[in-house]
Amino acid sequence: MSSQRPSPVRRIAAPDISARKGGVPIVCLTAYSAPMAELLDHHCDLLLVGDSLGMVVHGLPNTIGVTLEMMILHGQAVMRGSSRAMVVVDMPFGSYEGAPESAYDNAARVMKETGAGAVKVEAGAAVVDTIAFLVERGIPVMGHVGLRPQAVMTDGGFRAKGRCQSERESILSTARATAEAGAFAIVVEGVAEQLARDITEAVAVPTIGIGASVGCDGQILVTDDMLGMFDWTPRFVRRYADLRSEIDRAAAAFSEDVRQRRFPGTAEIYFAKAGQA
Ligand code: KIV
């Protein structure tokens, strides 16, 4: 009897992503559900369960209201739907900016309850020590610099970053400190091209750009944006599909069929078994 079993696919892990610095660009997309994760898994190196799910799935005005429980629930779904891509779960606003010990408790809970490979934090200068604290205790951390959606209240909106000298220097030094603290990769969002290139050159770990030019080590988009689910998207989004129109067209056709009693048809109903009353 052969003891050979098909070997299970090994998931991409933090060291695999780190090793891709300067190599073939790293492909990342957001995912919030099991079916979407299943569709994206073999195209992507990394699936991010972004706290953008607050706006994309739950209709919130920004990401501030997203809870740890929401992140865990969606993280579990994405893990169930995927088997190959690394899954990273965003730490939501309020779950990591205080004491490193409470950040550890929350991040450990995310790792245990979802089985994800890492967490992501929006890395301002105040969070750098926490990144080191988590990494030293076995939690892989992805940083996020530049436009930080969780800072929307202090920033007064979502706007591109690093367009003046002082902002450039501060973002570059945060990115350096984030990498030195042990982050395995850094999302660089909404910054001018030269700054994205400077960060990519300055840090030893891969940069994953979103609105940050082709000068990064990889790219990420919010999947629903690139699928054309919204009328408005930021300038940096490229639409690869127009699902909003497709869904509108399908829903209109369904409603017309129902109103005209064309649905369901004979192919779509059940009949009694032959010989049974
Ligand atoms: O929450 C999110 O989806 C993100 C990406 C935009 C990088 O942080």
Short mmCIF file of C-alpha atoms and ligand atoms in Angstrom, two decimals:
data_model
loop_
_atom_site.label_atom_id
_atom_site.label_comp_id
_atom_site.label_asym_id
_atom_site.label_seq_id
_atom_site.Cartn_x
_atom_site.Cartn_y
_atom_site.Cartn_z
CA MET A 1 0.00 0.00 0.00
CA SER A 2 1.38 3.35 -0.99
CA SER A 3 1.71 5.89 1.78
CA GLN A 4 1.97 8.68 -0.76
CA ARG A 5 -0.57 11.43 -0.32
CA PRO A 6 -0.79 14.57 -2.41
CA SER A 7 1.26 17.12 -0.53
CA PRO A 8 -0.86 20.02 0.71
CA VAL A 9 -0.14 23.41 -0.81
CA ARG A 10 2.14 25.40 1.48
CA ARG A 11 0.81 28.86 2.09
CA ILE A 12 3.04 31.78 1.25
CA ALA A 13 4.40 33.17 4.52
CA ALA A 14 6.01 36.40 5.72
CA PRO A 15 9.62 35.31 4.97
CA ASP A 16 8.60 34.38 1.40
CA ILE A 17 7.19 37.87 0.88
CA SER A 18 10.29 39.52 2.44
CA ALA A 19 12.53 37.50 0.13
CA ARG A 20 10.80 39.03 -2.89
CA LYS A 21 12.41 42.46 -2.31
CA GLY A 22 13.50 43.84 -5.69
CA GLY A 23 12.30 40.72 -7.53
CA VAL A 24 9.16 39.84 -9.47
CA PRO A 25 6.49 42.31 -8.27
CA ILE A 26 4.29 41.03 -5.43
CA VAL A 27 0.59 40.78 -6.36
CA CYS A 28 -1.87 41.70 -3.60
CA LEU A 29 -5.61 42.34 -3.48
CA THR A 30 -8.11 42.80 -0.69
CA ALA A 31 -10.61 40.02 0.11
CA TYR A 32 -13.38 39.97 2.68
CA SER A 33 -15.35 36.79 1.88
CA ALA A 34 -14.68 33.09 1.24
CA PRO A 35 -15.94 33.00 -2.40
CA MET A 36 -13.90 36.07 -3.37
CA ALA A 37 -10.81 34.66 -1.64
CA GLU A 38 -11.26 31.43 -3.61
CA LEU A 39 -11.42 33.37 -6.90
CA LEU A 40 -8.36 35.49 -6.12
CA ASP A 41 -6.18 32.90 -4.36
CA HIS A 42 -4.23 31.54 -7.34
CA HIS A 43 -3.71 35.01 -8.86
CA CYS A 44 -2.30 36.65 -5.75
CA ASP A 45 0.70 36.30 -3.47
CA LEU A 46 -1.09 38.06 -0.63
CA LEU A 47 -4.74 38.63 0.27
CA LEU A 48 -5.38 41.53 2.62
CA VAL A 49 -8.45 41.47 4.82
CA GLY A 50 -8.37 45.26 4.88
CA ASP A 51 -10.37 47.34 7.31
CA SER A 52 -11.62 49.00 4.10
CA LEU A 53 -14.30 46.32 4.53
CA GLY A 54 -16.02 48.79 6.86
CA MET A 55 -16.71 51.07 3.88
CA VAL A 56 -16.86 48.48 1.08
CA VAL A 57 -19.02 45.83 2.76
CA HIS A 58 -20.68 47.55 5.71
CA GLY A 59 -21.35 51.01 4.23
CA LEU A 60 -19.49 52.95 6.92
CA PRO A 61 -18.25 56.47 6.04
CA ASN A 62 -14.65 55.56 6.98
CA THR A 63 -12.73 52.79 8.76
CA ILE A 64 -12.97 54.23 12.28
CA GLY A 65 -16.03 52.16 13.25
CA VAL A 66 -14.51 48.81 12.27
CA THR A 67 -14.15 46.40 15.22
CA LEU A 68 -11.82 43.53 16.03
CA GLU A 69 -14.79 41.16 15.83
CA MET A 70 -15.56 42.30 12.25
CA MET A 71 -11.93 41.75 11.23
CA ILE A 72 -11.88 38.28 12.80
CA LEU A 73 -15.13 37.20 11.14
CA HIS A 74 -13.99 38.29 7.67
CA GLY A 75 -10.47 36.96 8.31
CA GLN A 76 -11.92 33.51 9.07
CA ALA A 77 -13.96 33.59 5.84
CA VAL A 78 -10.94 34.55 3.71
CA MET A 79 -8.82 31.81 5.30
CA ARG A 80 -11.55 29.25 4.53
CA GLY A 81 -11.72 30.37 0.89
CA SER A 82 -7.98 30.36 0.19
CA SER A 83 -5.16 27.86 0.47
CA ARG A 84 -2.11 29.35 -1.22
CA ALA A 85 -1.90 33.13 -0.80
CA MET A 86 -0.65 34.68 2.42
CA VAL A 87 -3.57 36.20 4.34
CA VAL A 88 -2.94 39.41 6.29
CA VAL A 89 -5.60 40.90 8.57
CA ASP A 90 -5.76 44.63 9.33
CA MET A 91 -5.73 45.65 12.98
CA PRO A 92 -8.68 48.07 13.27
CA PHE A 93 -8.57 51.59 14.73
CA GLY A 94 -8.24 51.50 18.52
CA SER A 95 -6.92 47.94 18.75
CA TYR A 96 -3.14 48.59 18.70
CA GLU A 97 -2.27 52.28 19.20
CA GLY A 98 -2.29 52.14 23.01
CA ALA A 99 0.03 49.99 25.12
CA PRO A 100 2.08 47.34 23.26
CA GLU A 101 0.72 44.72 25.68
CA SER A 102 -2.90 45.32 24.68
CA ALA A 103 -1.87 45.47 21.00
CA TYR A 104 -0.24 42.05 21.53
CA ASP A 105 -3.40 40.61 23.12
CA ASN A 106 -5.54 41.84 20.21
CA ALA A 107 -3.09 40.76 17.50
CA ALA A 108 -2.65 37.31 19.11
CA ARG A 109 -6.43 36.95 19.16
CA VAL A 110 -6.60 37.76 15.42
CA MET A 111 -3.84 35.23 14.66
CA LYS A 112 -5.38 32.46 16.80
CA GLU A 113 -9.00 32.94 15.73
CA THR A 114 -8.37 33.43 11.98
CA GLY A 115 -5.21 31.40 11.33
CA ALA A 116 -3.92 34.32 9.19
CA GLY A 117 -0.20 34.72 8.51
CA ALA A 118 0.21 38.29 9.78
CA VAL A 119 -1.48 41.49 10.89
CA LYS A 120 -1.15 44.97 9.37
CA VAL A 121 -0.94 48.21 11.33
CA GLU A 122 -0.99 51.79 10.09
CA ALA A 123 2.46 52.77 11.23
CA GLY A 124 2.78 56.26 12.60
CA ALA A 125 5.85 57.06 14.70
CA ALA A 126 3.88 56.17 17.87
CA VAL A 127 3.39 52.58 16.72
CA VAL A 128 6.98 51.67 15.86
CA ASP A 129 7.77 50.27 19.34
CA THR A 130 4.60 48.20 19.21
CA ILE A 131 5.66 46.67 15.88
CA ALA A 132 8.95 45.54 17.49
CA PHE A 133 7.03 44.25 20.53
CA LEU A 134 4.72 42.12 18.35
CA VAL A 135 7.46 40.82 16.04
CA GLU A 136 9.70 39.83 18.98
CA ARG A 137 6.77 37.79 20.31
CA GLY A 138 6.14 35.89 17.07
CA ILE A 139 3.54 38.00 15.28
CA PRO A 140 4.52 38.97 11.72
CA VAL A 141 3.57 42.59 11.08
CA MET A 142 3.04 44.50 7.86
CA GLY A 143 3.39 48.28 8.13
CA HIS A 144 1.37 50.94 6.28
CA VAL A 145 2.72 54.46 5.68
CA GLY A 146 1.76 57.54 3.67
CA LEU A 147 -1.98 58.05 3.45
CA ARG A 148 -3.31 56.30 6.55
CA PRO A 149 -7.11 55.95 6.34
CA GLN A 150 -7.38 55.50 10.13
CA ALA A 151 -5.94 59.01 10.56
CA VAL A 152 -8.88 60.51 8.63
CA MET A 153 -10.12 62.44 11.67
CA THR A 154 -6.80 64.18 12.37
CA ASP A 155 -6.03 64.63 8.66
CA GLY A 156 -9.52 65.96 7.86
CA GLY A 157 -10.05 63.65 4.87
CA PHE A 158 -8.31 61.29 2.49
CA ARG A 159 -5.59 63.16 0.61
CA ALA A 160 -2.29 62.24 -1.02
CA LYS A 161 0.74 62.54 1.25
CA GLY A 162 4.36 63.55 1.00
CA ARG A 163 3.92 66.42 -1.43
CA CYS A 164 5.85 68.87 0.76
CA GLN A 165 9.37 68.46 2.15
CA SER A 166 8.48 68.11 5.85
CA GLU A 167 5.83 65.45 5.15
CA ARG A 168 8.23 63.61 2.83
CA GLU A 169 10.92 63.43 5.50
CA SER A 170 8.52 62.32 8.19
CA ILE A 171 7.00 59.53 6.03
CA LEU A 172 10.45 58.34 4.92
CA SER A 173 11.71 58.19 8.50
CA THR A 174 8.56 56.34 9.67
CA ALA A 175 9.04 53.82 6.86
CA ARG A 176 12.69 53.30 7.87
CA ALA A 177 11.74 52.87 11.54
CA THR A 178 8.91 50.47 10.61
CA ALA A 179 11.32 48.25 8.67
CA GLU A 180 13.95 48.42 11.43
CA ALA A 181 11.28 47.43 13.98
CA GLY A 182 10.87 44.16 12.07
CA ALA A 183 7.92 44.65 9.68
CA PHE A 184 8.18 42.05 6.89
CA ALA A 185 6.69 44.42 4.27
CA ILE A 186 5.23 47.92 4.13
CA VAL A 187 2.15 49.20 2.32
CA VAL A 188 2.88 52.66 0.87
CA GLU A 189 -0.38 54.47 0.12
CA GLY A 190 -1.18 57.69 -1.74
CA VAL A 191 2.28 59.26 -1.99
CA ALA A 192 4.10 61.08 -4.79
CA GLU A 193 6.13 58.81 -7.07
CA GLN A 194 9.57 60.01 -5.98
CA LEU A 195 8.77 59.40 -2.32
CA ALA A 196 7.57 55.87 -3.11
CA ARG A 197 10.85 55.23 -4.93
CA ASP A 198 12.88 56.74 -2.07
CA ILE A 199 11.11 54.56 0.52
CA THR A 200 11.57 51.46 -1.64
CA GLU A 201 15.28 52.19 -1.91
CA ALA A 202 15.65 53.04 1.79
CA VAL A 203 14.06 49.93 3.33
CA ALA A 204 15.26 46.34 3.17
CA VAL A 205 11.75 44.88 3.03
CA PRO A 206 9.29 44.98 0.10
CA THR A 207 7.05 48.00 -0.38
CA ILE A 208 3.52 47.34 -1.60
CA GLY A 209 2.16 50.36 -3.41
CA ILE A 210 -1.38 51.66 -3.65
CA GLY A 211 -1.45 55.00 -5.40
CA ALA A 212 2.33 55.03 -5.05
CA SER A 213 3.64 54.36 -8.59
CA VAL A 214 5.26 51.37 -10.22
CA GLY A 215 8.43 52.08 -8.21
CA CYS A 216 7.28 49.77 -5.37
CA ASP A 217 8.10 46.07 -4.94
CA GLY A 218 4.45 45.08 -5.34
CA GLN A 219 0.97 46.51 -5.83
CA ILE A 220 -2.36 46.27 -4.04
CA LEU A 221 -5.84 47.55 -4.86
CA VAL A 222 -9.18 47.27 -3.12
CA THR A 223 -10.72 44.46 -5.17
CA ASP A 224 -14.18 46.03 -5.32
CA ASP A 225 -12.62 49.22 -6.72
CA MET A 226 -10.77 47.43 -9.51
CA LEU A 227 -13.87 45.36 -10.32
CA GLY A 228 -15.87 48.56 -10.90
CA MET A 229 -18.30 48.19 -7.99
CA PHE A 230 -18.34 51.93 -7.24
CA ASP A 231 -19.17 55.01 -9.31
CA TRP A 232 -16.35 56.95 -7.69
CA THR A 233 -12.87 55.62 -7.07
CA PRO A 234 -9.58 57.35 -6.25
CA ARG A 235 -7.42 58.46 -9.19
CA PHE A 236 -4.95 55.60 -8.61
CA VAL A 237 -7.50 52.83 -9.25
CA ARG A 238 -7.54 51.10 -12.60
CA ARG A 239 -10.88 49.39 -13.37
CA TYR A 240 -10.48 45.91 -14.81
CA ALA A 241 -14.24 45.19 -14.93
CA ASP A 242 -17.57 46.99 -14.70
CA LEU A 243 -19.41 44.74 -12.25
CA ARG A 244 -21.70 47.54 -11.11
CA SER A 245 -23.27 47.74 -14.60
CA GLU A 246 -23.32 43.94 -14.90
CA ILE A 247 -25.18 43.58 -11.59
CA ASP A 248 -27.59 46.37 -12.53
CA ARG A 249 -28.28 44.71 -15.88
CA ALA A 250 -28.80 41.27 -14.28
CA ALA A 251 -31.09 42.61 -11.52
CA ALA A 252 -33.18 44.54 -14.10
CA ALA A 253 -33.54 41.40 -16.26
CA PHE A 254 -34.53 39.31 -13.21
CA SER A 255 -37.12 41.82 -12.02
CA GLU A 256 -38.63 42.05 -15.51
CA ASP A 257 -38.85 38.24 -15.78
CA VAL A 258 -40.54 38.02 -12.35
CA ARG A 259 -43.05 40.77 -13.17
CA GLN A 260 -43.86 39.17 -16.55
CA ARG A 261 -44.16 35.67 -14.93
CA ARG A 262 -41.31 34.44 -17.19
CA PHE A 263 -39.36 33.22 -14.16
CA PRO A 264 -39.22 30.47 -13.02
CA GLY A 265 -39.67 28.41 -16.21
CA THR A 266 -40.15 24.66 -16.52
CA ALA A 267 -36.39 24.03 -16.36
CA GLU A 268 -36.28 25.76 -13.00
CA ILE A 269 -39.06 23.97 -11.08
CA TYR A 270 -39.54 20.55 -9.46
CA PHE A 271 -42.11 17.95 -10.53
CA ALA A 272 -43.62 15.08 -8.53
CA LYS A 273 -41.77 11.75 -9.06
CA ALA A 274 -43.45 9.48 -11.63
CA GLY A 275 -45.97 7.13 -10.00
CA GLN A 276 -46.22 9.10 -6.79
CA ALA A 277 -49.21 11.14 -5.81
O1 KIV B 1 -7.88 48.49 4.29
C1 KIV B 1 -7.36 48.30 3.19
O2 KIV B 1 -7.98 47.76 2.25
C2 KIV B 1 -5.98 48.70 3.00
C3 KIV B 1 -5.45 48.72 1.60
C4 KIV B 1 -6.06 49.84 0.88
C5 KIV B 1 -3.99 48.75 1.56
O3 KIV B 1 -5.32 49.04 3.93
#
